[in-house]
XYZ file of C-alpha atoms in Angstrom:
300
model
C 45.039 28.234 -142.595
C 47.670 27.859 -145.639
C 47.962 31.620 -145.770
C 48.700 32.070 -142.331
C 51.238 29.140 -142.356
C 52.600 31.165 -145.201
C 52.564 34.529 -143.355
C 54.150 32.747 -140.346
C 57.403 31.748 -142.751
C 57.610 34.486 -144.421
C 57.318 36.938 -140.899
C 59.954 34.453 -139.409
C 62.558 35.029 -141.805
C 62.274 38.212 -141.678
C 62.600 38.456 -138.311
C 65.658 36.651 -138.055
C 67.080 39.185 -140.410
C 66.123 42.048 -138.156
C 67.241 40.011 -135.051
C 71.060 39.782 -136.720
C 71.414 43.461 -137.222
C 69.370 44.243 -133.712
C 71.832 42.503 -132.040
C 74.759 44.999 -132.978
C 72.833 47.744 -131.607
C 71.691 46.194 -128.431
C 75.547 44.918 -127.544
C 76.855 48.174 -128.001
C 74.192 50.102 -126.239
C 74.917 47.705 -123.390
C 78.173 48.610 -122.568
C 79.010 51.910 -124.395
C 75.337 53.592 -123.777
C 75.834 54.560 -127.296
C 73.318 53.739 -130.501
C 75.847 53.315 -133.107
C 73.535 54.721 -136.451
C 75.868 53.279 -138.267
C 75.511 49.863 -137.809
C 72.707 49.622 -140.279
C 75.226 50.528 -143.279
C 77.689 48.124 -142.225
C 74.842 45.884 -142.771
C 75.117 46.760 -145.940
C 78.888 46.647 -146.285
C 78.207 43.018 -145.878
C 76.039 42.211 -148.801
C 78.650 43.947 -151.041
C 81.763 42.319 -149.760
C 79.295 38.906 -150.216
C 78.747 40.360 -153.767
C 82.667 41.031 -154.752
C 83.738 37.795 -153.507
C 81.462 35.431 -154.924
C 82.073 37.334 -158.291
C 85.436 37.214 -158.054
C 85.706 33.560 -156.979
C 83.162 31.901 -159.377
C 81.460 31.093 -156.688
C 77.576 31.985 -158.559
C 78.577 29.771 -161.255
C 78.897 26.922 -158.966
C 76.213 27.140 -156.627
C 76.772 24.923 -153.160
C 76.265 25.058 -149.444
C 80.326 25.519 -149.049
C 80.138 28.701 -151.177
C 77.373 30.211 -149.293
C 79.082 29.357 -146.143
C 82.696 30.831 -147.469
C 80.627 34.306 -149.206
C 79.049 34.327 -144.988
C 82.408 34.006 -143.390
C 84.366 36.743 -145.576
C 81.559 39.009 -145.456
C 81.452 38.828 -141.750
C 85.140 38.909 -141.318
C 85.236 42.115 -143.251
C 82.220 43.680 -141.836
C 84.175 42.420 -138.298
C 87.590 44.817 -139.682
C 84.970 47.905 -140.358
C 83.528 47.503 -137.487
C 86.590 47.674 -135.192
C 88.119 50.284 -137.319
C 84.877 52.162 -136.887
C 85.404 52.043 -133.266
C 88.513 52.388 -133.326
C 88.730 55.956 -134.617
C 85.194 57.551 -134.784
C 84.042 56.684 -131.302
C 87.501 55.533 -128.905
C 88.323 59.182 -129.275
C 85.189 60.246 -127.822
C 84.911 57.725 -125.431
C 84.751 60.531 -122.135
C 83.006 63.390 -124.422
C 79.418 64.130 -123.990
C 76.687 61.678 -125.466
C 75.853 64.855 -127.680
C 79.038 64.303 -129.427
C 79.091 60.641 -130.008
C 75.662 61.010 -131.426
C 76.264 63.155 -133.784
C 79.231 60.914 -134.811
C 77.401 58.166 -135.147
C 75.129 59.732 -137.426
C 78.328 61.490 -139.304
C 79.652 57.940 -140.141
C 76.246 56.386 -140.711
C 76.397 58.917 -143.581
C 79.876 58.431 -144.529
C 79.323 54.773 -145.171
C 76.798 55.464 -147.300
C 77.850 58.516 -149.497
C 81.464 56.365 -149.711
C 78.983 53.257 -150.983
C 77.367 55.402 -153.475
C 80.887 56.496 -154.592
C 82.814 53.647 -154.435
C 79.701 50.854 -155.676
C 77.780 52.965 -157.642
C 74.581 54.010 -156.863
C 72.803 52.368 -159.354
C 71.206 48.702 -157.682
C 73.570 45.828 -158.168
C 72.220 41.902 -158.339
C 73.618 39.366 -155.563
C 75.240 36.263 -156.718
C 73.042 33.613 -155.919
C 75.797 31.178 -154.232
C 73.093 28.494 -153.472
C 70.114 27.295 -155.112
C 68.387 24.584 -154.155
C 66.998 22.141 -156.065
C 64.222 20.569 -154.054
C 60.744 21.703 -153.787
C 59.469 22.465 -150.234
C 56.208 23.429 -151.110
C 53.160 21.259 -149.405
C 50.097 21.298 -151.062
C 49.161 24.831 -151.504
C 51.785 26.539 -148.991
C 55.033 27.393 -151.426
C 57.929 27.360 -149.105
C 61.350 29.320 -150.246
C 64.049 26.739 -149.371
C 66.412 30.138 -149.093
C 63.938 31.248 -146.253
C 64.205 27.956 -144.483
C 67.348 28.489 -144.642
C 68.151 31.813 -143.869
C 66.418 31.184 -140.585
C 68.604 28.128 -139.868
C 71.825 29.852 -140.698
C 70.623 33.249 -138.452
C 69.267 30.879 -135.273
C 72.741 29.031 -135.582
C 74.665 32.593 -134.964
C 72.522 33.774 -132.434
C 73.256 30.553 -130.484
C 76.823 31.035 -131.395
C 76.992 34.525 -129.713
C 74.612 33.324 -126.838
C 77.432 30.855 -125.982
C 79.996 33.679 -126.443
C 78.317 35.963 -123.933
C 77.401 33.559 -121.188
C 79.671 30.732 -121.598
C 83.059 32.188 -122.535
C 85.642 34.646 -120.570
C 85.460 37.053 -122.732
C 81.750 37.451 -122.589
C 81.826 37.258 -118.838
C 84.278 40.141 -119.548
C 82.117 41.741 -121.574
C 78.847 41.472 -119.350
C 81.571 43.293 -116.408
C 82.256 45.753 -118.506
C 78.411 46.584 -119.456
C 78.237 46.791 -115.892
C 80.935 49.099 -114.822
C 83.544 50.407 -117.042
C 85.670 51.686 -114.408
C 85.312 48.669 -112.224
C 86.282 46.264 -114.979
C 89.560 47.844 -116.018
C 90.566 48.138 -111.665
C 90.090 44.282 -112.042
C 92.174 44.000 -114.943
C 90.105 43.820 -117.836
C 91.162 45.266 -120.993
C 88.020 47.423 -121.961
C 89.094 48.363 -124.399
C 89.948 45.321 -125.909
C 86.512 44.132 -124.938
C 84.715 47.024 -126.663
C 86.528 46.035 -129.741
C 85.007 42.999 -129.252
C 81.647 43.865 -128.959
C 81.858 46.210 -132.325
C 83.622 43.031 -134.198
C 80.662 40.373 -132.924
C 77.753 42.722 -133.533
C 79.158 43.778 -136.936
C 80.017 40.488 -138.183
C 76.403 39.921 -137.354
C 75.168 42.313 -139.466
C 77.375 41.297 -142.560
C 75.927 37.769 -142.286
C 72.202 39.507 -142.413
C 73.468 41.243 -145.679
C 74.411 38.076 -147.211
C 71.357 36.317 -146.279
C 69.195 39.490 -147.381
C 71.244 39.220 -150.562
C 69.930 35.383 -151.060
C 66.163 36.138 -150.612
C 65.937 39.609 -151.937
C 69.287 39.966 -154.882
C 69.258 43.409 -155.722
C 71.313 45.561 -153.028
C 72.458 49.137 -153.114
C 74.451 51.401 -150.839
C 71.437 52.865 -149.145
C 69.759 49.266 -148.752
C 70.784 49.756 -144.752
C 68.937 52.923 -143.798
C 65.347 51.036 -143.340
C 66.304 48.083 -142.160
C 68.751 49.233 -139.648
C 65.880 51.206 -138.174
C 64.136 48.679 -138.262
C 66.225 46.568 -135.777
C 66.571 49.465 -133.573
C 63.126 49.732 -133.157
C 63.088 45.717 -132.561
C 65.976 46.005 -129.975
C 64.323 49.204 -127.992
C 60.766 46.730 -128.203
C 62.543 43.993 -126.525
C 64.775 45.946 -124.153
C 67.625 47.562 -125.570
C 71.088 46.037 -124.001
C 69.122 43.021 -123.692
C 70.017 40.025 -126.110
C 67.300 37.947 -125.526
C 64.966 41.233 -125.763
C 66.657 42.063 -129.198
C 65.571 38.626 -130.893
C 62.351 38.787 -129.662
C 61.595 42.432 -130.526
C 62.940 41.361 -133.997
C 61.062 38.144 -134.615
C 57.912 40.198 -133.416
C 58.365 43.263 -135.677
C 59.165 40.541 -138.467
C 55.525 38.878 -137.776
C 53.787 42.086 -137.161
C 55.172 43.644 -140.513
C 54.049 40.601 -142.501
C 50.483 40.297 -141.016
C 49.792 43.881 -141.716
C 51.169 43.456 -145.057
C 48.909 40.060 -145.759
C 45.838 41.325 -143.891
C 45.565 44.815 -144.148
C 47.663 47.348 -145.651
C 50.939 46.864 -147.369
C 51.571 50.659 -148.057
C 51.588 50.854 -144.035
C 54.651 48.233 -143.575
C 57.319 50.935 -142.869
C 55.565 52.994 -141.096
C 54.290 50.253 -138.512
C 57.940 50.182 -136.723
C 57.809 53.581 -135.719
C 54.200 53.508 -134.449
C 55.490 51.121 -132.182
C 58.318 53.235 -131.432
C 56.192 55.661 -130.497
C 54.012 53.377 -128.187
C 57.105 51.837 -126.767
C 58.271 55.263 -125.370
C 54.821 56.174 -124.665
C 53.918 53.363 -122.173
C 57.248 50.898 -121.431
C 60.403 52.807 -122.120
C 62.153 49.780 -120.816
C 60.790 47.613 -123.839
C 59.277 44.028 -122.901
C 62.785 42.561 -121.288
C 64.397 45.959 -120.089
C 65.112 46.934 -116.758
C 64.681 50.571 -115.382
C 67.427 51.746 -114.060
C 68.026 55.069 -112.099
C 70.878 57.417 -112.899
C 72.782 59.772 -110.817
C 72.552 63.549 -112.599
């Protein structure tokens, strides 16, 4: 029973790692149709602007909760700026060419990010700052909680909530559920797309910044590839849950998160990457749709 406790806190910070970075894909999927490969390396654009900033400010040799929370908000801020810029000139231009073509893009700057990581960080693994330690010990009797786990979750189910409320209780994310549905439609009742797509890049990629710092906290060693698995790892977690569906993408994640750390506690560790894209696989195989998606026919 203490292992599986154990299993269970471990899978569910995990999870909520994957969840922040699935959510990027699944917003822009929703409204642009378009899986932006890239999203993973902005990821880790995060954890290194976390990693500058809390080396330039001190902020490592002063460990404390307002540190952490200033090394989140700059990394997400900046990973926001890529993001839009990203958008801004790699996809807006393409925005009426074939799907082909934005593809290929999006796998043209996935690349660019990192080869421009390698070249302007160094290739060589770099250790995180550790902003916060805590001090207490969490652990009860033999199950050894992480307090940075505990947290991590805390801090990712906080900005989940946080763009929940954006999307269903603000006007720009009734704007932005309008203009998932119908691009055309949206704009003839005056609303800027867009501005709105903008939008959704900046929210899903401050998103993934925040998972880079967190990531950075549990695990300190980052380098410029450090993106490519876990990014498709939360596309395979937002095509599980439904892919353009929020509540899909956190599930998907939080269940790949679980699944990866059973199989790694129970069975067979060397398996743990490859059990994403067996469910990939079974995902297309027998619900396309993923457990919260909704089939919808197209006009050819």
């Amino acid at each position: 029973m203490t292992e599986l406790i154990q299993h269970l806190i471990n899978g569910l910070s995990l999870g909520s790692i994957y969840a922040l970075i699935a959510l990027g894909y699944t917003m822009v999927f929703g409204i642009l149709q378009l899986i932006n490969f890239a999203h993973g390396d902005v990821y880790m654009l995060g954890a290194f602007i976390g990693m500058y900033f809390a080396r330039v400010t001190g902020a490592a040799e002063n460990p404390s909760v307002f540190n952490l929370l200033a090394t989140l908000l700059v990394a997400m801020v900046g990973c926001a700026l890529a993001g839009f810029l990203i958008e801004r000139f790699a996809y807006r231009p393409l925005r009426r060419a074939p799907r082909i073509n934005v593809l290929i893009t999006a796998v043209g700057v996935s690349l660019f990010l990192e080869f421009a990581g390698q070249l302007g960080f160094g290739s060589d693994p770099k250790f995180f700052p550790q902003v916060y330690q805590p001090t207490v010990d969490w652990s009860m009797g033999d199950i050894k909680i992480n307090p940075l786990q505990v947290i991590v979750f805390a801090i990712s189910i906080v900005l989940m909530a946080g763009l929940q409320f954006l999307i269903f209780k603000t006007r720009t994310g009734r704007a932005m559920r309008a203009a998932s549905f119908n691009h055309d439609l949206a704009s003839l009742m005056g609303i800027p797309t867009d501005r709105v797509i903008s939008l959704t890049f900046m929210a899903g990629s401050a998103l993934a910044g925040a998972a880079g710092v967190l990531v950075g906290m549990i695990y300190p060693k980052i380098e410029p590839l450090m993106g490519v698995m876990p990014g498709l790892k939360a596309f395979v977690s937002a095509v599980l849950g439904g892919i353009g569906n929020i509540t899909g993408a956190v599930v998907g994640a939080i269940t790949l998160g679980l699944a990866e750390e059973f199989l790694v506690g129970y069975w067979a560790p060397t398996f743990r990457d490859a059990l994403a894209f067996g469910l990939l696989i079974l995902i297309l195989l027998f619900k396309p749709t993923g457990l919260f998606g909704v089939h919808k026919s197209e006009k050819v």
